[in-house]
Coordinates of C-alpha atoms in Angstrom, one line a residue:
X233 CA 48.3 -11.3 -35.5
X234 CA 45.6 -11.1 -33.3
X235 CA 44.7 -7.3 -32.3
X236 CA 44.2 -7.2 -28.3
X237 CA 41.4 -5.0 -26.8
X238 CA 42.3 -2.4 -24.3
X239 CA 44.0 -5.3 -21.6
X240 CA 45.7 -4.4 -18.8
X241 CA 49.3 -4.7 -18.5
X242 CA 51.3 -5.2 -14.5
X243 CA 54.4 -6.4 -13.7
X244 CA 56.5 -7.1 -10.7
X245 CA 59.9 -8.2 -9.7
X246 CA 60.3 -11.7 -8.8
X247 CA 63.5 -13.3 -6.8
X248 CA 63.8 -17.2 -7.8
X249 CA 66.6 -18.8 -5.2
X250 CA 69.5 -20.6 -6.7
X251 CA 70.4 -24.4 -6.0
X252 CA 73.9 -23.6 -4.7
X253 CA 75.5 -20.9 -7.0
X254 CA 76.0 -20.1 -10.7
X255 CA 79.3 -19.1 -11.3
X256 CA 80.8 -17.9 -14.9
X257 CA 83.8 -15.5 -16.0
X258 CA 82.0 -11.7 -14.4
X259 CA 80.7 -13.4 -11.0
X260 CA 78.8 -15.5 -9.0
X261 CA 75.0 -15.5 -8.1
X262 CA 72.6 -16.8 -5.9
X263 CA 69.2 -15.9 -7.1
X264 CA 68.0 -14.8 -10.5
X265 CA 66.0 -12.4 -10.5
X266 CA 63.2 -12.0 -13.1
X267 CA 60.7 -9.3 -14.5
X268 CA 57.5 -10.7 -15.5
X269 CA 54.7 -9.1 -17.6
X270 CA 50.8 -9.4 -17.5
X271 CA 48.1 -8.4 -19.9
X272 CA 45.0 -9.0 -18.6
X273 CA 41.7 -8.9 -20.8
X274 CA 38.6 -10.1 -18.8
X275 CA 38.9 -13.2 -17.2
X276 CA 42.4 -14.2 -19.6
X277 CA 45.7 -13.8 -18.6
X278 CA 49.1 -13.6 -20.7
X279 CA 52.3 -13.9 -18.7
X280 CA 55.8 -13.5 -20.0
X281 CA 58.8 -13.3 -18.2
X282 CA 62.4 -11.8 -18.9
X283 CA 65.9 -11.2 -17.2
X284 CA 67.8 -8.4 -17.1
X285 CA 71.3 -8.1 -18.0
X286 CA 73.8 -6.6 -16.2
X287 CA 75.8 -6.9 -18.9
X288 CA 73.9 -4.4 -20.9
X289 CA 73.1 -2.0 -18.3
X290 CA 70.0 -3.4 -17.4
X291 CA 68.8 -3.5 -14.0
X292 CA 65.6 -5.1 -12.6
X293 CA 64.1 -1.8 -11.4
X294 CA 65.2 0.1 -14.9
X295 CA 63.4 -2.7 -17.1
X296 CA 60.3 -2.9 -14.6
X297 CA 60.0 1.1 -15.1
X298 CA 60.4 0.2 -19.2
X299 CA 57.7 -2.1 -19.0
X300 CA 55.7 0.1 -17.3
X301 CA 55.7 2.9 -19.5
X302 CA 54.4 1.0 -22.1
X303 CA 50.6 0.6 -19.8
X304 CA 49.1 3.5 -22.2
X305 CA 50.1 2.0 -25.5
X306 CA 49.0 -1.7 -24.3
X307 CA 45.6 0.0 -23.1
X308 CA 45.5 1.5 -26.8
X309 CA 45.7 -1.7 -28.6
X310 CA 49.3 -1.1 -29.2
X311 CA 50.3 -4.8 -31.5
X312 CA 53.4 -7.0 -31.5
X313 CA 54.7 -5.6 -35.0
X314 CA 54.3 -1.7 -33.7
X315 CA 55.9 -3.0 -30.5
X316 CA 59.3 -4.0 -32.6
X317 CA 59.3 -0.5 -33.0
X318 CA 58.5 1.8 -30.3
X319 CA 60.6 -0.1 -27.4
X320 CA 64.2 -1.4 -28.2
X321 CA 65.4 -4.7 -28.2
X322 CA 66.5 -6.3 -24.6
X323 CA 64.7 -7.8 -21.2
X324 CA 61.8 -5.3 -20.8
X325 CA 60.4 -6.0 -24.6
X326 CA 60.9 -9.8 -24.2
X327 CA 58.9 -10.1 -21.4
X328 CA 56.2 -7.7 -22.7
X329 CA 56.1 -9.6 -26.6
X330 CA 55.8 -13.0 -24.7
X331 CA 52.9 -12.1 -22.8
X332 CA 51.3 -10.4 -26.0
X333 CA 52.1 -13.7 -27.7
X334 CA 50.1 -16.0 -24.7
X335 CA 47.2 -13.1 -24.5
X336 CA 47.1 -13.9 -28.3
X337 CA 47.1 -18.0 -28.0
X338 CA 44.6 -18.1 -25.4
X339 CA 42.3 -16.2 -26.6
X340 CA 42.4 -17.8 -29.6
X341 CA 42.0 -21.2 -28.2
X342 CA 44.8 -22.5 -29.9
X343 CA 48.9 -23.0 -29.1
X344 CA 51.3 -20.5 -30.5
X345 CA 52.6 -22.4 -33.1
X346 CA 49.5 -22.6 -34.5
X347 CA 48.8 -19.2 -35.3
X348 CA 52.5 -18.5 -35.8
X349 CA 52.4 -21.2 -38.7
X350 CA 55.7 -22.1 -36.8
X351 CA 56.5 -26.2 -36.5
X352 CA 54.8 -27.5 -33.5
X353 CA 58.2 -28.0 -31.4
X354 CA 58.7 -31.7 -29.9
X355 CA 61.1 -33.0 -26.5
X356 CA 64.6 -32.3 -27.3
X357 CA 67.3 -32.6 -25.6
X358 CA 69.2 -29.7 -23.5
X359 CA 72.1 -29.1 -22.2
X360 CA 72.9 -28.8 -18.7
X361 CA 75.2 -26.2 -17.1
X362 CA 78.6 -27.5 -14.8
X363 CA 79.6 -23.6 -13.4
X364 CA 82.9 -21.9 -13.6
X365 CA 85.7 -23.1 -10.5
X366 CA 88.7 -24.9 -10.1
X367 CA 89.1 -27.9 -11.9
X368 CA 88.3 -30.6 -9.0
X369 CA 85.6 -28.7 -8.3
X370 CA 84.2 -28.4 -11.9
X371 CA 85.0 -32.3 -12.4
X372 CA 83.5 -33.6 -8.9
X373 CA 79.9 -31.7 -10.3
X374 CA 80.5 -33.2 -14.1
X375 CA 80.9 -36.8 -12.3
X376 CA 77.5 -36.2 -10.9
X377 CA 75.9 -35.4 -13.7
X378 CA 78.1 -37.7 -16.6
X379 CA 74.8 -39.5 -17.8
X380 CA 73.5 -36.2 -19.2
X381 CA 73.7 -36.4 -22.9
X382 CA 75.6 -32.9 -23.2
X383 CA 76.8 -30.7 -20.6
X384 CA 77.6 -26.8 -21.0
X385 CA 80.6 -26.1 -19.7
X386 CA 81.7 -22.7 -18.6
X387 CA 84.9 -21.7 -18.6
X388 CA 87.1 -18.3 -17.5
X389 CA 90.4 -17.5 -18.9
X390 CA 94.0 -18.6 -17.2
X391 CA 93.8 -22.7 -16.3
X392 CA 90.7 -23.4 -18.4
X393 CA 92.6 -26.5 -20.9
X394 CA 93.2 -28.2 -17.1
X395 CA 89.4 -27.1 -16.5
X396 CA 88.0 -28.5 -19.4
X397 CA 90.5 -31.5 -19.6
X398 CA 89.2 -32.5 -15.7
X399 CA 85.6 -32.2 -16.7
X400 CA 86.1 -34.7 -20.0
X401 CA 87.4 -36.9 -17.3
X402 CA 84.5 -37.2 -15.0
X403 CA 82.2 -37.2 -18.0
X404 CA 83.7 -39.2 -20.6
X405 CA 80.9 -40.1 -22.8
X406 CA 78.5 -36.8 -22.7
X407 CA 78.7 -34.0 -25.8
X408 CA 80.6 -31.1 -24.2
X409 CA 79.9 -27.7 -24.9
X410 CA 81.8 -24.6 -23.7
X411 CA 80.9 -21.0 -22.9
X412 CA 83.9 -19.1 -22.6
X413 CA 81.5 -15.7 -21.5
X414 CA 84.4 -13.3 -23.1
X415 CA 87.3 -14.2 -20.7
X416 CA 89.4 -15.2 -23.4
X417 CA 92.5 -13.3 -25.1
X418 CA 93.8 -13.2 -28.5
X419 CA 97.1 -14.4 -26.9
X420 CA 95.2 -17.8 -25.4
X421 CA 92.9 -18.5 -28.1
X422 CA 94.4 -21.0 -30.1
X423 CA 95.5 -22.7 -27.2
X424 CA 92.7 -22.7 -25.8
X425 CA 90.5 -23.8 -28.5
X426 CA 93.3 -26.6 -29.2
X427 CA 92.5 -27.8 -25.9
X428 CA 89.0 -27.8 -26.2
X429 CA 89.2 -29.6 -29.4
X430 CA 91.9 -32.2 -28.2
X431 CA 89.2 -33.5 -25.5
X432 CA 86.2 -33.3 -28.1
X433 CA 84.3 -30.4 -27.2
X434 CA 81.8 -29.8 -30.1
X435 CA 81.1 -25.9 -29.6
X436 CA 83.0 -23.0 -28.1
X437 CA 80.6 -20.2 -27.0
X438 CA 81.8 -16.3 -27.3
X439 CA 85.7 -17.1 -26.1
X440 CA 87.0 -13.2 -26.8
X441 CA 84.5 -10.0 -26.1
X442 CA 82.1 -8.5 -27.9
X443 CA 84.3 -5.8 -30.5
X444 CA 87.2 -7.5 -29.8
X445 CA 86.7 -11.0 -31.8
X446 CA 88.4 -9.6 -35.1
X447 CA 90.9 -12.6 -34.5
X448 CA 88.8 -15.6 -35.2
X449 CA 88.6 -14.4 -38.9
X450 CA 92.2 -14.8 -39.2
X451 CA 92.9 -18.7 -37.8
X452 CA 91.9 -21.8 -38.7
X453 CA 88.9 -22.9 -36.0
X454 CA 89.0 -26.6 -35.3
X455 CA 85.5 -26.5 -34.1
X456 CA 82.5 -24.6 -34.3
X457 CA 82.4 -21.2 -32.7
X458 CA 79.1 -19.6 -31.8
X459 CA 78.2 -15.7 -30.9
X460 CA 76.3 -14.6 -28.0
X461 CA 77.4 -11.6 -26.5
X462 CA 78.4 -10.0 -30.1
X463 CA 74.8 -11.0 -31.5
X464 CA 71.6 -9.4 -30.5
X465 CA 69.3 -9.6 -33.4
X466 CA 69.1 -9.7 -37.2
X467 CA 70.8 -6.2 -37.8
X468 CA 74.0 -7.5 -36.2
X469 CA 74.2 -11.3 -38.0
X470 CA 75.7 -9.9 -41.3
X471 CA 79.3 -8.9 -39.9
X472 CA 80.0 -12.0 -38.2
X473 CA 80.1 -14.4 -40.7
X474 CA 84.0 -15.1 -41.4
X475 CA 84.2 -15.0 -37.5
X476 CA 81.7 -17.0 -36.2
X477 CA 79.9 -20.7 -37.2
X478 CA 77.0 -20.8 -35.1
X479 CA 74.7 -17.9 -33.0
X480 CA 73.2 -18.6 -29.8
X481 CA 69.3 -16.6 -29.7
X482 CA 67.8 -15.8 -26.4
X483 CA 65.1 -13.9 -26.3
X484 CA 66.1 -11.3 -23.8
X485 CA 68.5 -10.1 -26.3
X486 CA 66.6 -10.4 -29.4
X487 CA 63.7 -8.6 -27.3
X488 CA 61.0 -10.9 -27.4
X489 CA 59.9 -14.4 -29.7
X490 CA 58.6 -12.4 -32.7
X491 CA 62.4 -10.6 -33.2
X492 CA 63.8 -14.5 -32.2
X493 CA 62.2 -16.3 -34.7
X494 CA 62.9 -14.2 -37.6
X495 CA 66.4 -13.8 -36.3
X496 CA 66.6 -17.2 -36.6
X497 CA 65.3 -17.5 -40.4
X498 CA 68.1 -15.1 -41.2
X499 CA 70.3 -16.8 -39.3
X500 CA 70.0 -19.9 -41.1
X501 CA 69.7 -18.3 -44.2
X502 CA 73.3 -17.0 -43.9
X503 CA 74.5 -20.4 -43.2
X504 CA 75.0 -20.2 -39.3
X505 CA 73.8 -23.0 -37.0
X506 CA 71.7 -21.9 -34.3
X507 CA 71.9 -22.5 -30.6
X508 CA 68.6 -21.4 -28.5
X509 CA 70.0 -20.1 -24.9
X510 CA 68.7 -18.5 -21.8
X511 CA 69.7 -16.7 -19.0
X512 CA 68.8 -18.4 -14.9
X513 CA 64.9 -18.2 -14.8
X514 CA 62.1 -20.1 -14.5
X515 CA 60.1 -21.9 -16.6
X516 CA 57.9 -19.2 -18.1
X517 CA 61.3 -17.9 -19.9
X518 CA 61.7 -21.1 -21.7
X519 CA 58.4 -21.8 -22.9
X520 CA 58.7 -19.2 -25.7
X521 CA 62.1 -19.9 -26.6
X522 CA 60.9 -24.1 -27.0
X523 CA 59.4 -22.8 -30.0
X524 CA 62.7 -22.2 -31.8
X525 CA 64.4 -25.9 -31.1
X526 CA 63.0 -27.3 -34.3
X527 CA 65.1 -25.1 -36.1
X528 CA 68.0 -25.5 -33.4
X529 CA 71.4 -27.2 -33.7
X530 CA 71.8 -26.8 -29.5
X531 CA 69.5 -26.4 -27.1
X532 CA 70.4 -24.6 -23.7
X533 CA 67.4 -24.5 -21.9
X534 CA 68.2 -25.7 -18.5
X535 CA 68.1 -22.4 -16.5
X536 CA 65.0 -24.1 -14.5
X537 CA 67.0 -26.6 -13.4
X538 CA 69.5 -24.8 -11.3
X539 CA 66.4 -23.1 -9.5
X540 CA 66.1 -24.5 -5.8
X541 CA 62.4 -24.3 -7.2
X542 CA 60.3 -23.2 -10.7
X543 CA 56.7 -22.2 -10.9
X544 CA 53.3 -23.7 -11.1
X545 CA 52.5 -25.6 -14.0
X546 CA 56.7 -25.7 -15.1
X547 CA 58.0 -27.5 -18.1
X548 CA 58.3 -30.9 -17.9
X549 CA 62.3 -32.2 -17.5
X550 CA 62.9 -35.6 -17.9
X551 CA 66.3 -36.0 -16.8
X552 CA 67.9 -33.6 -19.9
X553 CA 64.6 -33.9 -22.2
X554 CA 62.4 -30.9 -22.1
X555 CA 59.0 -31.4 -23.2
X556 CA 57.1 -28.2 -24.8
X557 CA 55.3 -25.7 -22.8
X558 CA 51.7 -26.7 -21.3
X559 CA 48.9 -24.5 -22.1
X560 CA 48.5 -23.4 -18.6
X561 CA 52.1 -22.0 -18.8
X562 CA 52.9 -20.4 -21.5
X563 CA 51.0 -20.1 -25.1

């Protein structure tokens, strides 16, 4: 990897308004709000941004101070591999690899890929998000958006076979996907799932908590079930296999591309499909996540598109294709 030269590293807190609301199982939001990282070497920039997740403790202020502490090793010449090392996985070390990763690529002169040896990633398709609420609700937003090729569905516990059934309705011909965000029970699972199923859902996404899935090894899944909250990175891929089918990888878990993309050779090496996800932000936390849709059963990259606005120089969303990052973005 290219070795940086004494840059500069800032970040700041950035507030992004939501269209409307995003609503899953924990709660409601109106905003996301992001960290974003800069190196600065001369005249060259490299930007990377990340969200912290309550879910983990994090906090916007906590992984701004994180990111922060790391000015003296940046200024050092502190590199991506020794980076894996000295900060732990999560939001802060995303957004700090990602911007190491665009430093690298533009001084360089050439995209990421390239000097990754990665496959140059192409427009794919991604799904689009229809938030958690009662099933009228959830089916009058599906109706508006039934020419989408797959929609993500998320779902909340008690009434979601009427919720899912109502959004099948108003969208009968788009894939449907569901994200269950750890509301489920060991009492409602196979129910639940049978429902799913019964209306064609292709994927159900994390439907009991984190150290509390121990059931799915034991019943007979009639579709594919993916991690998210109970994988984080490579370490934690080997215990899931006779629970799980598939793993969702989003770089603010994995901390950063470099831990993503081998995450994601190991994760096909053991057989799972692999969904790339993302938390609410803008555009400049997709861009390094495009580059692991080649290798990608699903792709939930839509987080830009329930922003009331995105940044300068965003991806390019055609309808539910995303195109790859432009230079002037992101690597």
């Amino acid at each position: 990897m290219t070795l940086l030269s004494s840059p500069m590293l800032i970040g700041k807190i950035e507030r992004w308004p939501i269209a409307g609301s995003f609503t899953i199982s924990r709660g409601a939001k109106t905003e996301a709000i992001t960290v974003v990282a800069e190196l600065r070497q001369g005249t060259v920039r490299g930007r990377g941004e990340c969200v912290p997740y309550p879910r983990y403790g994090e906090t916007p202020e906590a992984t701004l101070e994180a990111l922060l502490a790391m000015q003296i090793p940046v200024a050092d010449g502190i590199d991506r591999e020794a980076l894996q090392q000295v900060m732990p996985s999560g939001a802060a070390r995303n957004a700090l690899d990602c911007a190491m990763l665009d430093l690298e690529a533009k001084l360089s002169g050439k995209r990421i890929w390239e000097l990754l040896g990665r496959r140059a990633p192409a427009p794919c398709v991604t799904a689009y998000t229809i938030s958690l609420g009662p099933p009228d609700i959830m089916a009058a937003a599906a109706a508006k958006v039934a020419h989408r090729p797959l929609l993500k569905v998320k779902l909340g516990g008690p009434g979601d076979p009427a919720r899912i059934a109502a959004v099948r309705n108003a969208a009968p011909q788009s894939q449907l996907i569901v994200d269950a965000n750890e509301a489920w029970t060991e009492a409602d699972l196979e129910a639940n799932l049978a429902a799913c199923a019964a209306v064609g859902v292709t994927l159900v996404e994390q439907p009991l908590p984190a150290g509390q899935d121990g059931a799915l090894a034991h019943i007979k899944r009639p579709l594919t079930v993916c991690a998210d909250e109970s994988v984080h990175d490579r370490a934690s891929l080997e215990g899931l296999r006779e629970r799980y089918d598939a793993v969702n990888i989003k770089l603010d878990k994995t901390g950063g591309l470099t831990e993503a993309m081998a995450m994601a050779d190991a994760a096909k090496a053991l057989g799972f499909d692999i969904m790339v996800g993302c938390m609410v932000a803008t555009s400049l936390s997709m861009a390094p996540a495009i580059l692991l849709t080649p290798e990608a059963r699903f792709v939930d990259l839509d987080g830009p598109l329930l922003l009331a606005e995105d940044r300068d120089n965003a991806l390019l969303y055609d309808d539910s294709l995303v195109y790859p990052p432009g230079p002037a973005l992101w690597g």
